[in-house]
Amino acid sequence: MPETTVRPRTGRLRTAAHRIDAATAPERDRALDALRALAILGVVLGHWLVTALVVDTGTLQVASPLHYLPELAPVSWAFQTLAVFFLVGGLVAARSLRTARTRGTPYRHWLTARLARLFRPVAVLLTVWAVAGAALLAGGVSPETVHTLVKLAVSPLWFLLVFAALTAATPLLARLHPAWPLALVTLVDLARFQLGAPEQLGYLNELAGWSVPYCLGAAWAGGRGRQAAHPGDRRADRRTDRRTAWALLLGGAAATAALIRWGGYPAAMVGVPGAAVSNLGPLTLAAVTFGLAQCGAALLLLGPLRRAMRRPAAWAAVALVNLFAMTVFLWHQTAMMAVSALGLLTDGTAADGPLPGLHTLPDGPGWILTRLLWLPLFALALLACWAAFHTHERPSPTRKSDPAPHPEAVKWILTNGGIR
């Protein structure tokens, strides 16, 4: 009985993967989609691993294992992948804008269409949490706890605001050398840490710092356009790309190591509650140089990713993540909190007290090990959020300039591929 049910299901999945593989345009660079999927999943897993909700004097507070186990800071390097997202975003936006101009599409129409795809699902998140916050307060939950939950739920929005601003500035950033925003970040950090300037000045780095990988992506798009116009130069261009990638990786890594070792910057590349200085709040020069190293690594991964994406199953998985990237990104913190809330209901009846890895203080290696066991439940909760809210993420059919998987092809997977 199990064998007869598993084989047809496996066959349907294989057929679905081949179907979406065949429906994908041959000229599409699937490695870009793979990089974007890796960036999104890196952020999600990173948040799930370094964010703990603990009960402190009757209220929920956010704690991080990196506060108690600073020797684990290098682990954060694997999950701070936003620079890769901005790199791909800059490339896609610059290429899309160039195509829109070729078609005669006005800039305002191009921008409106791109921002609508960003903020349509945001409105749903804000509405749900406005209602949930009011209900929690009416139910007697302390304002401190509600503030913690709502702040955590909407924390991904800072990224979207920055990304929207850079998208709007694409005509300028496509012509701007990345060295200029990098220089501004350096000057801001010098003013903050050496001249005693107020910390608020550092928030200039939120735009300037993320402009660095975005400008790199836009410059990459320009280079790809020249390759398309002069295909005979592609081999030399690939050699140049690899040299650039290695320079970014090694130079960015060396600069980051120097800033941590001699500049006094923290080693953790994610926010740590209670830390005197954070590399992300506001963005620091160390985070930007680390992002440059990541961009170099991403460029070096293009070849292996292109080969991997020839496999229909791998490409289908990447297509699914890209199609619903906004839903995954916006709701992953809510999914974690939903599991934590359900766990709190059992804490009162559990003989052993708070659930390890969920509500206990993240102050030892045991917490990390038990936290890993909770990740599948977080993923299931995120799947439930996807089922409830993914319809608000309505991407348009694929255009050659926009690497988003064709929704009808992926819809076929969802309806006929056994994923229900």
Short mmCIF file of C-alpha atoms in Angstrom, two decimals:
data_model
loop_
_atom_site.label_atom_id
_atom_site.label_comp_id
_atom_site.label_asym_id
_atom_site.label_seq_id
_atom_site.Cartn_x
_atom_site.Cartn_y
_atom_site.Cartn_z
CA MET A 1 0.00 0.00 0.00
CA PRO A 2 2.65 2.63 0.89
CA GLU A 3 4.70 1.69 -2.18
CA THR A 4 1.75 2.17 -4.53
CA THR A 5 0.99 5.60 -3.10
CA VAL A 6 4.55 6.89 -2.89
CA ARG A 7 5.53 6.01 -6.46
CA PRO A 8 2.64 7.87 -8.16
CA ARG A 9 3.29 10.89 -5.94
CA THR A 10 7.00 10.81 -6.82
CA GLY A 11 6.13 10.45 -10.48
CA ARG A 12 3.85 13.48 -10.37
CA LEU A 13 6.53 15.57 -8.72
CA ARG A 14 9.08 14.52 -11.34
CA THR A 15 6.64 15.32 -14.13
CA ALA A 16 5.87 18.69 -12.57
CA ALA A 17 9.56 19.55 -12.31
CA HIS A 18 10.13 18.67 -15.97
CA ARG A 19 7.08 20.72 -16.91
CA ILE A 20 8.36 23.90 -15.31
CA ASP A 21 11.84 23.23 -16.68
CA ALA A 22 10.44 23.05 -20.20
CA ALA A 23 8.33 26.19 -19.67
CA THR A 24 11.35 28.30 -18.70
CA ALA A 25 12.80 30.57 -21.37
CA PRO A 26 16.16 29.22 -22.63
CA GLU A 27 17.88 32.60 -22.28
CA ARG A 28 16.95 32.90 -18.62
CA ASP A 29 19.88 32.95 -16.20
CA ARG A 30 18.58 30.58 -13.55
CA ALA A 31 21.58 31.25 -11.34
CA LEU A 32 20.12 34.67 -10.52
CA ASP A 33 16.97 33.04 -9.19
CA ALA A 34 19.10 30.59 -7.22
CA LEU A 35 21.09 33.43 -5.64
CA ARG A 36 17.91 35.24 -4.67
CA ALA A 37 16.41 32.07 -3.19
CA LEU A 38 19.58 31.40 -1.18
CA ALA A 39 19.55 34.99 0.10
CA ILE A 40 15.94 34.79 1.26
CA LEU A 41 16.36 31.38 2.89
CA GLY A 42 19.57 32.53 4.58
CA VAL A 43 17.75 35.45 6.21
CA VAL A 44 14.87 33.24 7.33
CA LEU A 45 17.08 30.55 8.86
CA GLY A 46 19.29 33.17 10.44
CA HIS A 47 16.36 34.85 12.17
CA TRP A 48 14.99 31.53 13.38
CA LEU A 49 18.36 30.56 14.85
CA VAL A 50 19.31 33.80 16.60
CA THR A 51 15.90 35.01 17.82
CA ALA A 52 14.54 33.66 21.09
CA LEU A 53 11.35 34.77 22.84
CA VAL A 54 11.83 34.37 26.59
CA VAL A 55 9.55 35.26 29.50
CA ASP A 56 11.14 37.88 31.74
CA THR A 57 9.18 39.23 34.74
CA GLY A 58 5.90 38.34 33.10
CA THR A 59 6.60 39.83 29.67
CA LEU A 60 8.05 38.41 26.47
CA GLN A 61 11.49 39.68 25.54
CA VAL A 62 13.76 39.00 22.58
CA ALA A 63 17.11 37.37 23.34
CA SER A 64 19.92 36.12 21.13
CA PRO A 65 22.34 33.22 21.63
CA LEU A 66 25.07 35.48 20.23
CA HIS A 67 24.77 37.63 23.37
CA TYR A 68 25.61 34.66 25.59
CA LEU A 69 27.80 32.74 23.15
CA PRO A 70 29.82 35.39 21.27
CA GLU A 71 32.18 32.70 20.00
CA LEU A 72 29.36 31.67 17.64
CA ALA A 73 29.53 35.01 15.81
CA PRO A 74 31.10 33.38 12.70
CA VAL A 75 27.88 31.39 12.28
CA SER A 76 26.08 34.66 11.57
CA TRP A 77 28.28 35.18 8.53
CA ALA A 78 26.53 32.34 6.72
CA PHE A 79 23.07 33.81 7.30
CA GLN A 80 23.65 37.51 6.68
CA THR A 81 22.86 37.29 2.98
CA LEU A 82 21.08 40.59 2.30
CA ALA A 83 23.99 41.94 0.25
CA VAL A 84 23.40 39.15 -2.27
CA PHE A 85 19.74 40.11 -2.48
CA PHE A 86 20.65 43.75 -3.18
CA LEU A 87 23.24 42.63 -5.74
CA VAL A 88 20.65 40.64 -7.69
CA GLY A 89 18.05 43.35 -7.12
CA GLY A 90 20.29 46.00 -8.65
CA LEU A 91 20.95 43.84 -11.69
CA VAL A 92 17.29 42.99 -12.21
CA ALA A 93 16.07 46.56 -11.73
CA ALA A 94 18.67 48.07 -14.07
CA ARG A 95 17.94 45.49 -16.74
CA SER A 96 14.19 45.92 -16.31
CA LEU A 97 14.46 49.70 -16.57
CA ARG A 98 16.56 49.41 -19.73
CA THR A 99 13.93 47.13 -21.28
CA ALA A 100 11.12 49.49 -20.23
CA ARG A 101 12.87 52.40 -21.91
CA THR A 102 13.31 50.35 -25.07
CA ARG A 103 9.58 49.67 -25.08
CA GLY A 104 8.76 53.31 -24.44
CA THR A 105 7.32 52.68 -20.97
CA PRO A 106 7.44 55.85 -18.82
CA TYR A 107 9.58 55.70 -15.68
CA ARG A 108 6.61 56.37 -13.40
CA HIS A 109 4.70 53.39 -14.83
CA TRP A 110 7.75 51.16 -14.46
CA LEU A 111 8.27 52.25 -10.85
CA THR A 112 4.61 51.95 -9.90
CA ALA A 113 4.47 48.38 -11.18
CA ARG A 114 7.59 47.34 -9.28
CA LEU A 115 6.59 48.99 -6.01
CA ALA A 116 3.08 47.55 -6.18
CA ARG A 117 4.59 44.06 -6.21
CA LEU A 118 6.56 44.97 -3.09
CA PHE A 119 3.88 46.66 -1.01
CA ARG A 120 0.69 44.77 -1.85
CA PRO A 121 1.53 41.92 0.55
CA VAL A 122 2.87 44.43 3.11
CA ALA A 123 -0.60 45.93 3.51
CA VAL A 124 -1.93 42.50 4.45
CA LEU A 125 0.78 41.96 7.07
CA LEU A 126 0.14 45.36 8.65
CA THR A 127 -3.62 44.79 8.72
CA VAL A 128 -3.31 41.37 10.32
CA TRP A 129 -0.94 42.59 13.01
CA ALA A 130 -2.97 45.74 13.71
CA VAL A 131 -5.96 43.52 14.45
CA ALA A 132 -3.85 40.98 16.36
CA GLY A 133 -2.19 43.68 18.47
CA ALA A 134 -5.53 45.24 19.37
CA ALA A 135 -6.96 41.83 20.24
CA LEU A 136 -3.99 40.98 22.46
CA LEU A 137 -4.27 44.27 24.33
CA ALA A 138 -8.01 43.81 24.76
CA GLY A 139 -7.34 40.30 26.09
CA GLY A 140 -5.14 41.63 28.86
CA VAL A 141 -1.70 40.98 27.38
CA SER A 142 0.85 43.49 28.66
CA PRO A 143 1.72 46.38 26.32
CA GLU A 144 5.40 45.44 26.60
CA THR A 145 4.72 41.94 25.27
CA VAL A 146 2.52 43.26 22.45
CA HIS A 147 5.22 45.78 21.53
CA THR A 148 7.82 42.99 21.38
CA LEU A 149 5.63 40.81 19.16
CA VAL A 150 4.54 43.55 16.77
CA LYS A 151 8.06 44.94 16.47
CA LEU A 152 9.39 41.48 15.62
CA ALA A 153 6.60 40.84 13.10
CA VAL A 154 7.14 44.08 11.18
CA SER A 155 10.94 44.07 11.47
CA PRO A 156 11.34 42.87 7.83
CA LEU A 157 9.74 46.10 6.62
CA TRP A 158 12.89 48.20 7.09
CA PHE A 159 14.47 46.14 4.34
CA LEU A 160 11.58 46.75 1.97
CA LEU A 161 11.66 50.50 2.59
CA VAL A 162 15.36 50.61 1.73
CA PHE A 163 14.88 48.36 -1.28
CA ALA A 164 11.98 50.51 -2.51
CA ALA A 165 14.08 53.67 -2.18
CA LEU A 166 16.94 52.12 -4.13
CA THR A 167 14.51 50.86 -6.77
CA ALA A 168 13.19 54.39 -7.20
CA ALA A 169 16.77 55.65 -7.54
CA THR A 170 17.74 53.02 -10.13
CA PRO A 171 18.21 55.57 -12.97
CA LEU A 172 20.84 57.33 -10.82
CA LEU A 173 22.39 54.25 -9.20
CA ALA A 174 22.82 52.54 -12.57
CA ARG A 175 25.35 55.28 -13.42
CA LEU A 176 26.93 55.57 -9.96
CA HIS A 177 30.21 53.81 -9.17
CA PRO A 178 29.95 51.70 -5.97
CA ALA A 179 33.02 53.47 -4.58
CA TRP A 180 30.98 56.64 -3.93
CA PRO A 181 28.45 55.16 -1.48
CA LEU A 182 31.28 53.12 0.06
CA ALA A 183 33.19 56.35 0.70
CA LEU A 184 30.11 57.90 2.32
CA VAL A 185 29.75 54.91 4.65
CA THR A 186 33.41 55.28 5.63
CA LEU A 187 32.99 58.99 6.39
CA VAL A 188 29.85 58.39 8.46
CA ASP A 189 31.57 55.72 10.54
CA LEU A 190 34.58 57.97 11.08
CA ALA A 191 32.26 60.71 12.30
CA ARG A 192 30.37 58.34 14.60
CA PHE A 193 33.20 56.36 16.14
CA GLN A 194 36.12 58.82 16.01
CA LEU A 195 34.58 62.29 16.19
CA GLY A 196 31.66 61.60 18.53
CA ALA A 197 28.89 62.36 16.04
CA PRO A 198 25.39 61.29 17.14
CA GLU A 199 24.35 57.72 16.40
CA GLN A 200 21.41 58.98 14.32
CA LEU A 201 23.92 60.05 11.66
CA GLY A 202 24.61 56.36 11.11
CA TYR A 203 21.20 55.85 9.56
CA LEU A 204 22.53 57.52 6.41
CA ASN A 205 24.38 54.25 6.00
CA GLU A 206 21.13 52.33 5.57
CA LEU A 207 20.79 53.82 2.10
CA ALA A 208 24.46 54.38 1.33
CA GLY A 209 25.58 50.95 2.57
CA TRP A 210 23.03 48.89 0.69
CA SER A 211 23.61 51.07 -2.38
CA VAL A 212 27.06 49.48 -2.67
CA PRO A 213 25.88 45.96 -3.68
CA TYR A 214 22.92 47.49 -5.54
CA CYS A 215 25.29 49.59 -7.68
CA LEU A 216 27.45 46.51 -8.22
CA GLY A 217 24.40 44.68 -9.53
CA ALA A 218 23.48 47.58 -11.81
CA ALA A 219 27.04 47.68 -13.15
CA TRP A 220 26.85 43.92 -13.67
CA ALA A 221 23.68 44.45 -15.70
CA GLY A 222 25.51 46.97 -17.88
CA GLY A 223 28.31 44.50 -18.48
CA ARG A 224 25.84 41.76 -19.39
CA GLY A 225 24.20 44.14 -21.86
CA ARG A 226 27.54 44.76 -23.55
CA GLN A 227 28.16 41.01 -23.69
CA ALA A 228 24.84 40.53 -25.46
CA ALA A 229 25.73 43.26 -27.96
CA HIS A 230 29.24 41.87 -28.57
CA PRO A 231 29.06 38.09 -28.09
CA GLY A 232 32.60 37.62 -29.42
CA ASP A 233 33.99 39.29 -26.28
CA ARG A 234 32.24 36.96 -23.83
CA ARG A 235 35.26 34.80 -23.01
CA ALA A 236 37.38 37.81 -22.07
CA ASP A 237 34.45 39.27 -20.13
CA ARG A 238 34.11 36.03 -18.14
CA ARG A 239 37.79 36.18 -17.20
CA THR A 240 37.32 39.78 -16.09
CA ASP A 241 34.23 38.80 -14.09
CA ARG A 242 36.18 36.09 -12.25
CA ARG A 243 39.01 38.49 -11.45
CA THR A 244 36.47 40.99 -10.17
CA ALA A 245 34.77 38.30 -8.10
CA TRP A 246 38.02 37.20 -6.47
CA ALA A 247 38.99 40.82 -5.80
CA LEU A 248 35.65 41.45 -4.10
CA LEU A 249 35.84 38.24 -2.07
CA LEU A 250 39.43 38.58 -0.90
CA GLY A 251 39.43 42.35 -0.55
CA GLY A 252 36.11 42.42 1.28
CA ALA A 253 37.13 39.58 3.60
CA ALA A 254 40.49 41.21 4.40
CA ALA A 255 38.88 44.59 5.08
CA THR A 256 36.24 43.01 7.31
CA ALA A 257 38.83 41.05 9.28
CA ALA A 258 40.92 44.20 9.76
CA LEU A 259 37.92 46.22 10.92
CA ILE A 260 36.98 43.54 13.46
CA ARG A 261 40.53 42.97 14.66
CA TRP A 262 41.79 46.55 14.86
CA GLY A 263 38.75 48.77 14.28
CA GLY A 264 36.66 47.58 17.21
CA TYR A 265 33.71 46.42 15.11
CA PRO A 266 31.69 43.45 16.41
CA ALA A 267 32.20 40.10 14.72
CA ALA A 268 28.49 39.27 14.55
CA MET A 269 26.91 40.36 11.26
CA VAL A 270 23.38 40.32 12.70
CA GLY A 271 21.77 42.44 15.40
CA VAL A 272 22.44 41.29 18.97
CA PRO A 273 20.07 42.64 21.68
CA GLY A 274 22.01 44.44 24.40
CA ALA A 275 25.19 44.90 22.35
CA ALA A 276 26.88 48.30 22.60
CA VAL A 277 27.51 48.40 18.84
CA SER A 278 25.63 46.52 16.12
CA ASN A 279 26.74 46.06 12.54
CA LEU A 280 23.13 46.38 11.40
CA GLY A 281 21.53 49.01 13.58
CA PRO A 282 22.61 51.22 11.91
CA LEU A 283 24.69 49.66 9.15
CA THR A 284 28.45 49.87 9.60
CA LEU A 285 31.46 49.82 7.30
CA ALA A 286 32.27 46.28 8.48
CA ALA A 287 28.85 45.05 7.32
CA VAL A 288 29.37 46.71 3.94
CA THR A 289 32.83 45.23 3.39
CA PHE A 290 31.46 41.86 4.45
CA GLY A 291 28.73 42.33 1.86
CA LEU A 292 31.37 42.97 -0.79
CA ALA A 293 32.99 39.66 0.10
CA GLN A 294 29.62 37.96 -0.20
CA CYS A 295 29.01 39.55 -3.59
CA GLY A 296 32.35 38.17 -4.75
CA ALA A 297 31.42 34.71 -3.50
CA ALA A 298 28.05 34.99 -5.25
CA LEU A 299 29.71 35.82 -8.56
CA LEU A 300 32.03 32.82 -8.19
CA LEU A 301 29.02 30.58 -7.50
CA LEU A 302 27.30 31.49 -10.77
CA GLY A 303 28.93 28.67 -12.74
CA PRO A 304 28.13 25.88 -10.24
CA LEU A 305 24.61 27.24 -9.77
CA ARG A 306 23.96 27.30 -13.52
CA ARG A 307 25.00 23.65 -13.71
CA ALA A 308 22.85 22.75 -10.70
CA MET A 309 19.83 24.55 -12.15
CA ARG A 310 19.91 22.26 -15.19
CA ARG A 311 18.33 19.65 -12.94
CA PRO A 312 14.55 20.06 -13.21
CA ALA A 313 13.93 19.25 -9.54
CA ALA A 314 16.43 21.83 -8.31
CA TRP A 315 15.06 24.48 -10.66
CA ALA A 316 11.47 23.77 -9.62
CA ALA A 317 12.38 24.28 -5.95
CA VAL A 318 14.13 27.57 -6.73
CA ALA A 319 11.18 28.69 -8.84
CA LEU A 320 8.77 28.09 -5.97
CA VAL A 321 10.88 30.06 -3.51
CA ASN A 322 11.17 32.99 -5.93
CA LEU A 323 7.49 33.03 -6.80
CA PHE A 324 6.52 33.39 -3.13
CA ALA A 325 9.65 35.13 -1.82
CA MET A 326 7.71 38.09 -0.43
CA THR A 327 5.30 35.85 1.49
CA VAL A 328 8.17 33.84 2.94
CA PHE A 329 10.12 36.96 3.88
CA LEU A 330 7.22 38.87 5.42
CA TRP A 331 5.67 36.03 7.42
CA HIS A 332 8.64 34.00 8.66
CA GLN A 333 8.83 35.89 11.97
CA THR A 334 5.08 35.49 12.47
CA ALA A 335 5.44 31.75 11.87
CA MET A 336 8.11 31.50 14.57
CA MET A 337 5.97 33.51 17.00
CA ALA A 338 2.94 31.32 16.29
CA VAL A 339 4.87 28.21 17.32
CA SER A 340 6.20 30.05 20.37
CA ALA A 341 2.67 31.11 21.35
CA LEU A 342 1.37 27.56 21.06
CA GLY A 343 4.33 26.43 23.13
CA LEU A 344 3.44 28.93 25.84
CA LEU A 345 0.04 27.27 26.17
CA THR A 346 1.76 24.02 27.10
CA ASP A 347 4.28 25.63 29.44
CA GLY A 348 1.68 26.03 32.13
CA THR A 349 0.88 22.32 32.13
CA ALA A 350 4.36 20.95 31.42
CA ALA A 351 6.03 19.47 34.48
CA ASP A 352 9.49 20.44 33.24
CA GLY A 353 8.72 24.15 32.84
CA PRO A 354 9.50 26.21 29.71
CA LEU A 355 10.13 24.31 26.50
CA PRO A 356 13.88 24.03 25.79
CA GLY A 357 15.03 25.87 22.69
CA LEU A 358 11.79 27.83 22.49
CA HIS A 359 11.25 29.83 25.67
CA THR A 360 14.42 29.09 27.61
CA LEU A 361 17.31 31.52 27.78
CA PRO A 362 19.71 30.95 24.82
CA ASP A 363 22.75 30.75 27.06
CA GLY A 364 24.38 27.47 26.10
CA PRO A 365 25.11 24.98 23.31
CA GLY A 366 22.14 22.89 24.44
CA TRP A 367 19.81 25.68 23.38
CA ILE A 368 21.28 25.65 19.87
CA LEU A 369 20.80 21.89 19.55
CA THR A 370 17.20 21.98 20.74
CA ARG A 371 16.49 25.03 18.58
CA LEU A 372 17.40 23.01 15.51
CA LEU A 373 14.63 20.56 16.44
CA TRP A 374 12.08 23.38 16.33
CA LEU A 375 12.97 24.48 12.79
CA PRO A 376 10.67 21.94 11.07
CA LEU A 377 7.73 23.25 13.13
CA PHE A 378 8.63 26.82 12.19
CA ALA A 379 8.66 25.71 8.55
CA LEU A 380 5.22 24.09 8.92
CA ALA A 381 3.85 27.28 10.48
CA LEU A 382 5.34 29.28 7.60
CA LEU A 383 3.65 26.90 5.18
CA ALA A 384 0.35 27.65 6.93
CA CYS A 385 1.02 31.39 6.56
CA TRP A 386 1.79 30.82 2.90
CA ALA A 387 -1.51 28.97 2.42
CA ALA A 388 -3.39 31.87 4.02
CA PHE A 389 -1.64 34.83 2.41
CA HIS A 390 0.19 33.84 -0.79
CA THR A 391 -2.73 34.94 -2.99
CA HIS A 392 -1.88 38.54 -2.12
CA GLU A 393 1.46 38.10 -3.84
CA ARG A 394 0.38 38.25 -7.48
CA PRO A 395 3.39 38.50 -9.76
CA SER A 396 2.78 39.34 -13.39
CA PRO A 397 3.63 36.79 -16.09
CA THR A 398 7.31 36.52 -16.82
CA ARG A 399 8.99 39.09 -18.96
CA LYS A 400 12.42 38.52 -20.37
CA SER A 401 13.77 41.35 -18.25
CA ASP A 402 12.45 40.07 -14.94
CA PRO A 403 13.76 36.83 -13.43
CA ALA A 404 10.58 35.75 -11.62
CA PRO A 405 9.29 32.24 -12.38
CA HIS A 406 6.24 32.02 -14.61
CA PRO A 407 3.24 31.84 -12.23
CA GLU A 408 1.20 29.53 -14.46
CA ALA A 409 4.04 27.03 -14.66
CA VAL A 410 4.52 27.01 -10.90
CA LYS A 411 0.77 26.90 -10.36
CA TRP A 412 0.78 23.69 -12.37
CA ILE A 413 3.27 22.25 -9.88
CA LEU A 414 1.09 23.24 -6.95
CA THR A 415 -2.09 21.79 -8.41
CA ASN A 416 -0.76 18.71 -10.20
CA GLY A 417 2.56 17.97 -8.57
CA GLY A 418 1.28 16.54 -5.32
CA ILE A 419 1.98 19.67 -3.23
CA ARG A 420 -1.45 20.47 -1.83
#
